[in-house]
Coordinates of C-alpha atoms in Angstrom, one line a residue:
M932 CA 98.4 79.9 260.2
T933 CA 98.0 76.2 259.9
E934 CA 97.4 76.5 256.2
A935 CA 100.5 78.5 255.7
K936 CA 102.6 76.0 257.6
S937 CA 101.0 73.2 255.5
R938 CA 101.8 75.0 252.3
K939 CA 105.4 75.6 253.5
K940 CA 105.8 71.9 254.4
G941 CA 104.3 70.9 251.1
G942 CA 106.7 73.1 249.2
Q943 CA 109.5 71.5 251.1
R944 CA 108.3 68.1 250.3
E945 CA 108.1 68.8 246.6
G946 CA 111.5 70.4 246.5
A947 CA 111.3 71.1 242.8
F948 CA 113.3 74.3 242.9
S949 CA 114.9 74.0 246.3
P950 CA 118.6 74.7 246.4
E951 CA 119.1 72.0 248.9
A952 CA 117.4 69.5 246.5
N953 CA 119.6 70.6 243.6
K954 CA 122.7 70.0 245.8
R955 CA 121.5 66.6 246.6
K956 CA 120.9 65.8 242.9
I957 CA 124.4 66.9 242.0
G958 CA 125.8 65.0 244.8
D959 CA 124.0 61.8 243.6
D960 CA 125.5 62.2 240.1
S961 CA 128.9 62.6 241.5
D962 CA 128.4 59.5 243.7
K963 CA 127.4 57.5 240.6
Q964 CA 130.4 58.8 238.8
S965 CA 132.7 58.0 241.6
A966 CA 131.2 54.5 241.9
S967 CA 131.8 53.9 238.1
N968 CA 135.3 55.2 238.5
K969 CA 135.9 52.9 241.5
K970 CA 134.6 49.9 239.5
R971 CA 136.9 50.7 236.6
A972 CA 139.9 51.3 238.9
L973 CA 139.2 48.0 240.6
K974 CA 139.1 46.2 237.3
H975 CA 142.4 47.7 236.2
E976 CA 143.9 46.9 239.6
R977 CA 142.7 43.3 239.3
Q978 CA 144.1 43.0 235.8
S979 CA 147.4 44.4 236.8
R980 CA 147.9 41.6 239.3
R981 CA 147.5 39.0 236.5
K982 CA 150.5 37.2 235.2
H983 CA 152.2 39.1 232.3
A984 CA 149.8 42.0 232.8
D985 CA 152.1 44.6 231.0
V986 CA 152.7 42.2 228.1
V987 CA 148.9 41.6 227.7
V988 CA 148.2 45.3 227.6
A989 CA 150.9 46.0 225.1
S990 CA 149.9 43.0 222.9
K991 CA 146.2 44.0 222.9
E992 CA 147.2 47.4 221.6
L993 CA 149.1 45.7 218.8
W994 CA 146.2 43.4 218.1
N995 CA 143.9 46.4 217.6
K996 CA 146.2 47.6 214.9
L997 CA 147.0 44.1 213.4
R998 CA 143.3 43.3 212.7
L999 CA 142.7 46.3 210.5
K1000 CA 142.0 45.4 206.9
S1001 CA 143.9 48.4 205.6
N1002 CA 147.2 47.1 206.8
S1003 CA 149.8 46.3 204.1
K1004 CA 152.0 43.2 204.1
D1005 CA 154.9 45.1 205.5
D1006 CA 152.8 46.6 208.3
I1007 CA 151.6 43.1 209.2
A1008 CA 155.2 41.7 209.2
E1009 CA 156.5 44.5 211.4
M1010 CA 153.6 44.2 213.9
M1011 CA 154.1 40.4 214.0
R1012 CA 157.8 40.8 214.8
E1013 CA 156.8 43.0 217.8
L1014 CA 154.1 40.7 218.9
M1015 CA 156.3 37.6 218.8
Q1016 CA 159.0 39.4 220.9
L1017 CA 156.3 40.3 223.4
L1018 CA 154.7 36.9 223.7
R1019 CA 157.6 34.5 223.1
G1020 CA 157.6 32.0 226.0
K1021 CA 154.2 33.3 227.2
F1022 CA 151.8 32.0 224.6
A1023 CA 150.2 29.3 226.8
Q1024 CA 149.6 31.6 229.8
V1025 CA 148.3 34.5 227.7
A1026 CA 146.0 32.1 225.7
M1027 CA 144.3 31.1 229.0
Q1028 CA 143.1 34.7 229.6
H1029 CA 139.7 35.4 228.2
D1030 CA 140.5 38.9 226.9
A1031 CA 144.0 38.0 225.6
S1032 CA 143.2 34.7 223.8
R1033 CA 142.3 36.6 220.7
V1034 CA 145.8 38.1 220.6
V1035 CA 147.3 34.6 220.3
Q1036 CA 144.7 33.7 217.7
A1037 CA 145.7 36.8 215.6
A1038 CA 149.4 35.8 215.9
I1039 CA 148.6 32.4 214.4
Q1040 CA 146.3 33.9 211.7
F1041 CA 148.7 36.7 210.5
G1042 CA 152.0 35.0 211.3
T1043 CA 154.4 33.4 208.8
T1044 CA 154.9 29.6 208.5
D1045 CA 157.9 29.8 210.8
Q1046 CA 156.1 32.0 213.4
R1047 CA 153.1 29.6 213.4
A1048 CA 155.4 26.6 213.9
E1049 CA 157.1 28.4 216.8
I1050 CA 153.8 29.0 218.5
V1051 CA 152.6 25.4 218.0
K1052 CA 155.9 24.1 219.3
E1053 CA 155.5 26.2 222.4
L1054 CA 152.0 24.8 223.0
E1055 CA 153.2 21.2 222.5
G1056 CA 152.3 18.5 225.0
D1057 CA 149.7 18.5 227.7
T1058 CA 149.3 22.3 227.4
M1059 CA 147.5 21.9 224.1
A1060 CA 145.1 19.4 225.5
E1061 CA 144.3 21.7 228.4
L1062 CA 143.7 24.7 226.1
A1063 CA 141.3 22.6 224.0
K1064 CA 139.0 22.3 227.0
V1065 CA 138.9 26.0 227.9
Q1066 CA 136.0 28.2 226.6
Y1067 CA 138.2 31.0 225.2
A1068 CA 141.6 29.2 224.9
H1069 CA 140.2 26.5 222.6
F1070 CA 139.9 29.0 219.8
V1071 CA 143.7 29.1 219.8
I1072 CA 143.8 25.4 219.0
L1073 CA 141.2 25.8 216.3
K1074 CA 143.4 28.4 214.7
C1075 CA 146.4 26.1 214.9
I1076 CA 144.4 23.3 213.2
K1077 CA 143.0 25.7 210.5
Y1078 CA 146.2 27.6 209.6
C1079 CA 148.8 24.8 210.1
A1080 CA 147.0 22.0 208.2
K1081 CA 149.5 22.2 205.3
D1082 CA 152.6 22.2 207.5
I1083 CA 153.4 18.5 208.1
A1084 CA 155.7 19.3 211.1
C1085 CA 152.9 21.3 212.8
V1086 CA 150.4 18.5 212.1
K1087 CA 152.6 16.0 213.7
V1088 CA 153.1 18.2 216.8
I1089 CA 149.3 18.8 217.1
T1090 CA 148.3 15.1 216.7
K1091 CA 151.1 14.0 219.1
S1092 CA 150.0 16.6 221.7
L1093 CA 146.3 15.4 221.5
K1094 CA 147.2 11.7 221.5
G1095 CA 145.6 10.0 224.5
Q1096 CA 143.0 12.8 225.0
I1097 CA 140.6 12.3 222.1
A1098 CA 138.2 10.1 224.0
K1099 CA 137.8 12.8 226.6
L1100 CA 137.7 15.7 224.2
A1101 CA 135.1 13.9 222.0
V1102 CA 132.5 14.2 224.8
H1103 CA 133.6 17.5 226.2
S1104 CA 131.3 20.4 225.5
V1105 CA 134.2 22.6 224.4
G1106 CA 136.7 20.0 223.3
A1107 CA 134.2 18.5 220.9
R1108 CA 134.7 21.5 218.6
V1109 CA 138.4 20.8 218.4
V1110 CA 137.8 17.1 217.6
E1111 CA 135.3 18.1 214.9
L1112 CA 137.8 20.5 213.1
L1113 CA 140.7 18.1 213.7
F1114 CA 139.0 15.2 211.9
G1115 CA 137.5 17.5 209.3
T1116 CA 140.7 19.3 208.4
F1117 CA 143.6 16.9 208.8
S1118 CA 144.0 14.0 206.4
P1119 CA 142.8 10.5 207.5
K1120 CA 146.4 9.4 207.3
S1121 CA 147.3 12.0 210.1
T1122 CA 144.4 11.2 212.4
S1123 CA 144.0 7.4 212.0
L1124 CA 145.8 6.7 215.3
L1125 CA 143.8 9.3 217.1
K1126 CA 140.5 7.8 215.9
L1127 CA 141.4 4.5 217.4
E1128 CA 141.0 6.0 220.8
L1129 CA 137.3 6.3 220.2
Y1130 CA 137.1 2.5 220.1
G1131 CA 139.0 1.8 223.3
P1132 CA 142.4 2.3 224.9
Q1133 CA 143.5 -1.1 223.9
F1134 CA 143.4 -0.1 220.2
A1135 CA 145.3 3.1 220.8
L1136 CA 148.0 1.8 223.1
F1137 CA 148.7 -1.4 221.3
S1138 CA 147.9 -0.3 217.7
S1139 CA 149.6 -2.5 215.3
G1140 CA 149.1 -4.0 211.9
K1141 CA 147.4 -2.1 209.1
F1142 CA 146.2 0.8 211.2
S1143 CA 149.7 1.6 212.5
N1144 CA 150.9 1.9 208.9
A1145 CA 151.3 5.5 207.9
N1146 CA 149.7 4.7 204.5
S1147 CA 146.6 3.1 205.9
N1148 CA 143.0 4.3 205.4
Q1149 CA 140.9 5.7 208.1
P1150 CA 140.0 2.9 210.6
T1151 CA 136.4 2.0 211.4
L1152 CA 134.9 -0.1 214.1
Q1153 CA 133.7 -2.6 211.6
K1154 CA 137.2 -3.1 210.1
L1155 CA 138.8 -3.5 213.5
L1156 CA 136.3 -6.1 214.7
R1157 CA 136.7 -8.0 211.4
D1158 CA 140.4 -8.3 212.1
Q1159 CA 140.0 -8.8 215.9
P1160 CA 136.7 -10.4 216.6
D1161 CA 137.7 -11.4 220.1
K1162 CA 137.6 -7.7 221.2
R1163 CA 134.1 -7.1 220.0
D1164 CA 132.4 -6.8 223.4
V1165 CA 135.1 -4.5 224.8
A1166 CA 135.1 -2.2 221.7
I1167 CA 131.3 -2.0 221.5
E1168 CA 131.0 -1.3 225.2
H1169 CA 133.6 1.5 225.0
T1170 CA 132.0 3.0 221.9
L1171 CA 128.5 2.9 223.3
D1172 CA 129.8 4.6 226.5
I1173 CA 131.1 7.5 224.4
V1174 CA 127.9 7.6 222.3
N1175 CA 125.8 7.8 225.5
K1176 CA 127.9 10.6 226.9
G1177 CA 127.7 12.5 223.6
I1178 CA 123.9 12.1 223.7
E1179 CA 123.8 13.6 227.2
K1180 CA 126.0 16.5 226.0
G1181 CA 123.8 17.0 222.9
L1182 CA 126.6 16.6 220.4
F1183 CA 124.2 15.6 217.5
G1184 CA 125.4 18.3 215.2
F1185 CA 129.0 17.2 215.1
A1186 CA 130.0 15.1 212.0
Y1187 CA 132.5 12.9 213.9
F1188 CA 129.8 12.0 216.5
Q1189 CA 127.3 11.1 213.8
E1190 CA 129.9 8.9 212.1
L1191 CA 130.7 7.2 215.4
I1192 CA 127.0 6.4 216.0
H1193 CA 126.8 5.0 212.4
E1194 CA 129.9 2.8 213.0
Y1195 CA 128.2 1.5 216.2
F1196 CA 125.0 0.8 214.2
N1197 CA 127.1 -1.2 211.6
V1198 CA 128.3 -3.7 214.3
A1199 CA 125.4 -3.6 216.7
T1200 CA 122.5 -6.1 216.6
P1201 CA 119.0 -5.0 215.7
N1202 CA 118.0 -5.2 219.4
E1203 CA 121.0 -3.1 220.5
I1204 CA 120.0 -0.5 217.9
R1205 CA 116.4 -0.4 219.2
S1206 CA 117.6 0.1 222.7
I1207 CA 119.4 3.3 221.8
A1208 CA 117.0 4.6 219.2
S1209 CA 114.7 6.3 221.6
S1210 CA 117.5 8.5 222.7
L1211 CA 118.3 9.7 219.2
V1212 CA 114.9 10.0 217.4
D1213 CA 114.0 13.4 218.8
H1214 CA 117.2 14.9 217.2
S1215 CA 116.7 13.4 213.8
I1216 CA 116.7 16.8 212.0
H1217 CA 120.2 17.5 213.3
L1218 CA 121.5 14.0 212.3
L1219 CA 120.3 14.4 208.7
S1220 CA 123.1 16.9 207.9
T1221 CA 125.5 14.1 206.9
R1222 CA 125.3 10.8 205.2
P1223 CA 126.3 8.8 208.3
G1224 CA 123.7 10.7 210.4
A1225 CA 121.0 10.0 207.8
L1226 CA 121.9 6.3 207.9
V1227 CA 121.6 6.5 211.7
V1228 CA 118.1 7.9 211.4
A1229 CA 117.2 5.2 208.8
G1230 CA 118.5 2.6 211.3
C1231 CA 116.3 4.0 214.0
V1232 CA 113.3 3.9 211.6
T1233 CA 114.1 0.3 210.6
Y1234 CA 114.5 -1.2 214.1
G1235 CA 112.8 1.3 216.3
T1236 CA 109.3 1.0 217.7
Q1237 CA 106.2 2.6 216.1
K1238 CA 106.4 5.3 218.8
D1239 CA 110.0 6.0 217.7
R1240 CA 108.8 6.4 214.1
K1241 CA 106.1 8.9 215.1
R1242 CA 108.7 10.9 217.0
I1243 CA 110.9 11.0 214.0
M1244 CA 108.0 12.4 211.9
R1245 CA 107.4 15.0 214.5
S1246 CA 111.1 16.0 214.4
L1247 CA 111.0 16.3 210.6
K1248 CA 107.8 18.3 210.5
G1249 CA 108.2 21.2 208.1
Y1250 CA 111.4 19.8 206.7
T1251 CA 110.2 16.8 204.6
R1252 CA 110.6 18.6 201.2
S1253 CA 114.1 20.0 202.0
S1254 CA 115.1 16.6 203.4
L1255 CA 114.1 14.9 200.2
L1256 CA 116.1 17.4 198.2
H1257 CA 119.1 17.0 200.4
R1258 CA 121.9 14.8 199.0
D1259 CA 122.0 12.6 202.2
A1260 CA 118.8 13.2 204.2
Y1261 CA 116.4 11.7 201.6
I1262 CA 117.3 8.1 202.4
A1263 CA 115.9 8.4 206.0
V1264 CA 112.6 9.8 204.6
L1265 CA 112.4 7.0 202.1
R1266 CA 112.9 4.4 204.9
L1267 CA 110.3 6.2 207.1
V1268 CA 107.7 6.0 204.4
D1269 CA 108.7 2.4 203.5
V1270 CA 108.3 0.7 206.8
T1271 CA 105.8 2.7 208.9
D1272 CA 102.5 0.9 209.5
D1273 CA 100.5 4.0 210.3
T1274 CA 99.9 5.1 206.8
V1275 CA 97.3 7.7 207.9
L1276 CA 100.1 9.4 209.9
V1277 CA 102.5 9.2 207.0
K1278 CA 99.9 10.9 204.7
K1279 CA 99.3 13.6 207.3
S1280 CA 102.9 14.3 208.4
V1281 CA 104.9 13.5 205.3
L1282 CA 103.0 13.3 202.1
N1283 CA 100.5 16.2 202.8
E1284 CA 103.5 18.6 203.2
L1285 CA 104.6 17.7 199.7
Q1286 CA 101.2 18.5 198.1
V1287 CA 101.5 22.2 199.1
N1288 CA 103.3 24.3 196.5
P1289 CA 106.4 25.9 198.0
D1290 CA 105.9 28.8 195.5
E1291 CA 102.2 29.4 196.3
N1292 CA 103.0 32.7 197.9
E1293 CA 104.7 34.0 194.8
E1294 CA 102.5 36.0 192.5
G1295 CA 101.4 34.1 189.4
M1296 CA 102.8 30.8 190.5
Q1297 CA 99.9 29.2 192.3
G1298 CA 97.8 26.8 190.1
N1299 CA 100.3 26.7 187.3
R1300 CA 103.1 24.6 188.8
S1301 CA 102.7 21.2 190.3
P1302 CA 103.8 21.2 194.0
I1303 CA 105.9 18.1 193.4
L1304 CA 107.7 19.2 190.2
D1305 CA 110.9 20.2 192.0
L1306 CA 110.9 16.7 193.7
A1307 CA 110.3 14.8 190.5
L1308 CA 113.1 16.6 188.7
S1309 CA 115.5 15.9 191.7
E1310 CA 117.7 12.9 191.7
T1311 CA 116.9 12.3 195.3
G1312 CA 113.4 13.5 195.7
S1313 CA 112.1 11.4 192.7
K1314 CA 113.2 8.3 194.6
L1315 CA 110.2 8.6 196.9
F1316 CA 107.7 8.5 194.0
L1317 CA 109.6 5.7 192.3
M1318 CA 109.5 3.6 195.5
L1319 CA 105.7 4.0 195.7
L1320 CA 105.2 3.4 192.0
L1321 CA 107.1 0.1 191.8
D1322 CA 104.6 -2.7 192.5
D1323 CA 107.3 -5.3 192.7
I1324 CA 110.0 -4.8 195.4
K1325 CA 112.3 -7.1 193.4
I1326 CA 112.7 -4.5 190.6
R1327 CA 113.9 -1.7 192.8
H1328 CA 117.4 -2.2 191.5
R1329 CA 116.2 -0.6 188.3
Y1330 CA 116.2 2.8 190.0
F1331 CA 118.1 2.4 193.3
D1332 CA 121.8 1.9 193.7
P1333 CA 123.2 -0.9 195.9
A1334 CA 123.8 1.4 198.9
E1335 CA 120.2 2.5 198.8
L1336 CA 118.9 -1.0 198.5
E1337 CA 120.9 -2.1 201.5
V1338 CA 119.1 0.6 203.6
L1339 CA 115.7 -0.3 202.1
Q1340 CA 115.9 -4.0 202.7
P1341 CA 112.5 -5.6 203.1
N1342 CA 111.0 -7.1 206.2
P1343 CA 113.4 -6.0 209.0
T1344 CA 113.2 -8.1 212.2
I1345 CA 114.3 -8.0 215.8
V1346 CA 114.5 -10.9 218.3
E1347 CA 111.8 -11.2 221.0
G1348 CA 111.5 -14.3 223.2
G1349 CA 114.1 -16.1 221.1
E1350 CA 112.1 -15.6 217.9
E1351 CA 112.5 -13.2 215.0
V1352 CA 109.7 -10.7 214.9
P1353 CA 109.1 -8.2 212.1
T1354 CA 109.3 -4.5 213.0
S1355 CA 106.4 -3.8 210.7
K1356 CA 103.1 -5.7 211.0
K1357 CA 101.3 -4.5 207.9
A1358 CA 102.3 -6.1 204.6
F1359 CA 104.5 -4.0 202.3
S1360 CA 102.0 -4.2 199.4
V1361 CA 99.2 -2.9 201.6
R1362 CA 101.2 0.0 202.9
R1363 CA 102.4 0.9 199.4
E1364 CA 99.0 0.7 197.8
E1365 CA 97.4 3.0 200.5
L1366 CA 100.1 5.6 200.1
L1367 CA 100.1 5.4 196.3
Q1368 CA 96.4 5.9 196.0
F1369 CA 96.8 9.1 198.2
M1370 CA 99.4 10.4 195.7
K1371 CA 97.7 9.2 192.5
N1372 CA 96.0 12.4 191.6
V1373 CA 99.0 14.7 192.2
L1374 CA 101.3 12.4 190.3
T1375 CA 99.1 12.2 187.2
E1376 CA 98.5 15.9 187.3
L1377 CA 102.3 16.4 187.5
C1378 CA 102.9 14.4 184.3
I1379 CA 100.0 16.0 182.4
R1380 CA 101.0 19.5 183.2
H1381 CA 104.8 19.1 182.8
A1382 CA 105.2 16.2 180.3
G1383 CA 107.8 18.0 178.2
E1384 CA 109.9 19.1 181.2
L1385 CA 109.8 15.7 182.8
L1386 CA 110.8 14.0 179.5
R1387 CA 113.9 16.1 179.3
S1388 CA 115.1 15.2 182.8
I1389 CA 116.6 11.9 183.8
P1390 CA 114.8 11.7 187.2
G1391 CA 111.6 13.2 185.8
S1392 CA 111.5 10.8 182.8
K1393 CA 111.7 7.9 185.2
V1394 CA 108.8 9.2 187.2
L1395 CA 106.7 9.8 184.1
R1396 CA 107.5 6.3 182.8
E1397 CA 106.3 4.6 186.0
V1398 CA 103.2 6.9 186.3
F1399 CA 102.3 6.0 182.8
R1400 CA 102.8 2.3 183.5
M1401 CA 100.7 2.4 186.7
F1402 CA 98.0 4.9 185.7
P1403 CA 97.7 4.9 181.9
S1404 CA 95.2 7.4 180.7
S1405 CA 94.2 9.2 177.5
D1406 CA 94.9 12.6 179.1
L1407 CA 98.5 11.6 179.9
A1408 CA 99.1 10.1 176.5
L1409 CA 97.7 13.2 174.8
A1410 CA 100.0 15.4 177.0
V1411 CA 103.0 13.4 175.9
V1412 CA 102.1 13.6 172.2
E1413 CA 101.4 17.4 172.5
A1414 CA 104.8 17.8 174.2
C1415 CA 106.5 16.0 171.3
S1416 CA 104.6 18.0 168.7
D1417 CA 105.4 21.3 170.4
S1418 CA 109.1 20.4 170.7
L1419 CA 109.2 19.9 166.9
K1420 CA 107.6 23.3 166.2
L1421 CA 110.0 24.9 168.7
T1422 CA 113.0 23.3 167.0
S1423 CA 111.9 24.5 163.5
T1424 CA 111.4 28.1 164.7
S1425 CA 114.3 28.5 167.2
N1426 CA 117.1 26.5 165.6
D1427 CA 120.0 28.8 166.1
G1428 CA 122.7 26.2 165.4
M1429 CA 124.0 26.2 168.9
G1430 CA 123.2 22.5 169.4
E1431 CA 121.9 23.0 173.0
D1432 CA 119.7 20.3 174.4
S1433 CA 117.0 22.8 175.2
N1434 CA 116.6 23.5 171.5
L1435 CA 116.3 19.9 170.5
S1436 CA 113.0 18.2 169.9
L1437 CA 112.1 15.4 172.3
F1438 CA 112.8 12.9 169.5
E1439 CA 116.4 14.2 169.3
H1440 CA 116.9 15.0 172.9
P1441 CA 119.5 12.7 174.6
V1442 CA 117.2 12.0 177.5
G1443 CA 113.8 12.6 175.9
H1444 CA 114.2 10.0 173.1
L1445 CA 115.2 7.3 175.5
A1446 CA 112.2 8.1 177.8
L1447 CA 109.8 7.9 174.8
K1448 CA 111.3 4.7 173.7
H1449 CA 111.0 3.0 177.1
V1450 CA 107.4 4.2 177.6
I1451 CA 106.5 2.8 174.1
L1452 CA 108.2 -0.5 174.8
D1453 CA 106.5 -0.8 178.2
E1454 CA 103.2 -0.2 176.5
S1455 CA 104.0 -2.9 173.8
R1456 CA 104.3 -5.5 176.6
T1457 CA 101.0 -4.5 178.4
A1458 CA 98.6 -2.8 176.0
S1459 CA 96.3 -4.7 173.7
V1460 CA 94.4 -4.1 170.5
Q1461 CA 91.3 -3.5 172.5
S1462 CA 92.9 -0.5 174.3
D1463 CA 90.9 2.6 173.4
V1464 CA 93.8 5.1 173.7
T1465 CA 97.5 4.3 173.9
L1466 CA 100.5 6.5 173.4
S1467 CA 101.6 4.4 170.4
K1468 CA 98.2 4.9 168.6
L1469 CA 98.2 8.7 169.3
L1470 CA 101.8 9.1 168.1
L1471 CA 100.9 7.2 164.9
E1472 CA 97.8 9.3 164.4
K1473 CA 99.7 12.6 165.0
F1474 CA 102.7 11.8 162.8
K1475 CA 101.2 9.4 160.2
G1476 CA 102.7 10.2 156.9
S1477 CA 105.6 12.0 158.5
L1478 CA 107.3 9.3 160.5
M1479 CA 110.5 10.1 158.7
Q1480 CA 110.4 13.5 160.3
I1481 CA 110.9 11.7 163.6
A1482 CA 113.4 9.4 162.2
S1483 CA 115.4 12.2 160.6
S1484 CA 117.9 11.8 163.4
N1485 CA 119.6 8.7 164.8
R1486 CA 117.9 9.2 168.2
G1487 CA 114.5 9.6 166.6
A1488 CA 115.0 6.4 164.6
F1489 CA 115.2 4.5 167.9
V1490 CA 111.7 5.9 168.9
V1491 CA 110.3 4.8 165.5
G1492 CA 111.9 1.5 166.0
A1493 CA 110.1 1.1 169.3
L1494 CA 106.8 1.8 167.5
V1495 CA 107.5 -1.1 165.2
K1496 CA 107.5 -3.4 168.2
V1497 CA 103.9 -2.5 169.2
K1498 CA 102.0 -5.3 167.6
F1499 CA 98.7 -3.6 166.9
I1500 CA 100.3 -0.7 164.9
E1501 CA 103.3 -2.5 163.6
E1502 CA 101.8 -3.0 160.1
H1503 CA 101.0 0.7 159.6
V1504 CA 104.5 1.8 160.8
V1505 CA 106.3 -0.8 158.6
S1506 CA 104.4 0.1 155.5
E1507 CA 105.3 3.8 155.8
L1508 CA 108.9 3.0 156.5
K1509 CA 109.2 0.7 153.5
M1510 CA 108.4 3.7 151.3
A1511 CA 111.4 5.5 152.8
E1512 CA 113.7 2.5 152.8
P1513 CA 116.2 4.1 150.3
E1514 CA 116.5 7.1 152.4
I1515 CA 117.0 5.0 155.6
S1516 CA 119.6 2.9 153.8
K1517 CA 121.5 6.1 152.9
L1518 CA 121.4 7.4 156.4
A1519 CA 122.6 4.1 157.8
K1520 CA 125.9 4.5 156.0
G1521 CA 126.8 7.7 157.8
K1522 CA 128.1 8.3 161.4
G1523 CA 125.8 7.5 164.3
R1524 CA 123.8 5.0 162.3
A1525 CA 122.8 2.5 165.0
G1526 CA 119.2 3.7 165.0
Y1527 CA 118.8 3.5 161.3
E1528 CA 120.3 0.0 161.2
A1529 CA 117.7 -1.0 163.8
L1530 CA 115.0 0.2 161.5
L1531 CA 116.3 -1.7 158.5
H1532 CA 116.3 -4.9 160.5

C-alpha cells in the first residue's frame, strides 16, 4: 500500500505525460508570448508619444526603399520629393532620434544640391553645434560636411554655425569626429578662422591681419606667436589645456589632434616637451599615422627620459619594419636609434626584428632572400642603414634632406639647475659603432646576395656604396663584378628593343652606372696599390681587352672614366683606351657624348 502510494506520488512528481503538466507548459508559452507582445506594444506606445511620431514612421518606410541599390534616378528623385515634404521644418528634431537620424543622413546623401542646401540651412546655428555632440545625430553633420564640401554657400553656413564651438568639439568624444572631417575635407581657406579657436579665444574673437584675409594660408601657432610674441604665454597655456584634455579622452588617432600637439612642440621649450612626453609615449604607434604625429614621437624621443624611450620601443614592438617603410613614421624610428643610450635594448627591440625575414613562412623564400632587402630598396627604410654607416655626422646631408636633418640634430639638451644637460650620455660615435657592428653581417650578406638588384635601385645603390666603403671585401667586390658580367649577358640574350631599364646592363642603367662610378671613385680615394683585392682591379681583370664593350654607351664611358682615376690601374686602362681612340673620337661627335668627351680628356 505504501509502495503504491509512493509510486503514485513519484509519477505525479515526474509529470512527463500528465495532462495537467501539459496544460501548464502551454500556459507558460502563452505567458511568454503575451510578455513579448506586451513589450512590443509598450515600445510602440512609447514611440507614438515622441514628437513627430507619424512623420518618423512614414519617413523610415521611405528610407527603407530609398537605400536600395536597384533604384533608378527617377525613383530616387520621387522618393526624395516625398521625404522632403515629410521632414521639412522637422530635420533637427528628427535627427536627434536614434532610429530616425539615418533618415536625415539618407536625405543628405541622395538629395540634390538644392535639397542639401535646404537641409543645411534648417540646421544652421546652435542646432548644428548641438547635433555635433550627440552620438547618433553627429552622423548627420558628417554627411553635411562630406556631401556639401563643393557647395560654397553650404560651407559658409556650416563654418559659421560651428564658429565659437571648435575648442569644445575638439576635445569632445563625439564632436572630435566632426572636427576631424571638417579640417580634412574643407579647404584651409574655409577653416582658417575656426582653427584660430584652438589657440585661444583672443585669436578667434579679435582675428585680424593676415589670418582674417580670405586668401590666407592655414594659421599655425608658430606663425601667430611670431607676429604676436606678447601673447605667447596665453596661447601656449590654452593650447596645452586642449592637448591635455585630448590626451585624457584618448584622441591620439585624430590627425587634427596630432597636428595640434606638433604645433605645441614647435613653440615649447625642451623642458616643456619633456614634461608632457610621458603622457604621449605609450600611444606612439597611433601617432605615427601622420607626419606631424611622427614628429611628435621624434620630439618625445629627443627630449624624453631614457624611460620614455623604452616605453616608445615597447609601443612599437612588432611594427618596426612597417614603420620604417611608412612614408612618415620612419623618422621617429631613426631618431629612436640615433639618441638611445641603451644600445643593447635597441638591438633587442628594434634591430633584431629587422633580421627576421618577413617572408620566411612562404615556401621557398627562406634562406634565399635577405631579411632587410625590402628596407634597403625603400626610400625611407634605407635611411636607417645609411645613418649607421656614415661615420661622420657632418656628411649626413649627402643622403638626408633638410627636414630630416632638423629632426636628427646632434646632441640635444635640456636645462637642469640652470645648466644645459645632454639628453644622451653616451657619445654618438660609440652608440653608432655598437649598433653598426651588430648589423655588419646582415648588411654585407645583403650586398653580396643582391648586388645587381641594389645597383639598379637609387636607395639600394646608396646602401651598397656605403657598405662597400665601410666594409670592403673580396666577396663583395666579386659579387658586384659578377652582377655586371651577368647583366651584359642578359642584355645580349634578351634585347627586345623595348629600351626598358630592366633589360639594360648595369653599365648602361641610369642608376647602375652612377652607382658603379661612385663606388670606384670612393675606392680611388681610399684604396692603395698594396690592396689585395679591389673592385677596380677585379673589373679590369674581368673586362681587360674589352673595355670598349663597357664604353659602348655614353653611360658606360663614365664608368670607364672612373677607372682611369684609380692610380694603380690607370696605366693599364689608358693604354687600352688609346688603341680605341679613333672609335671614341667618332662616338664623341654624336648625341649624348659627355662620357666620351671625358674619356678623351
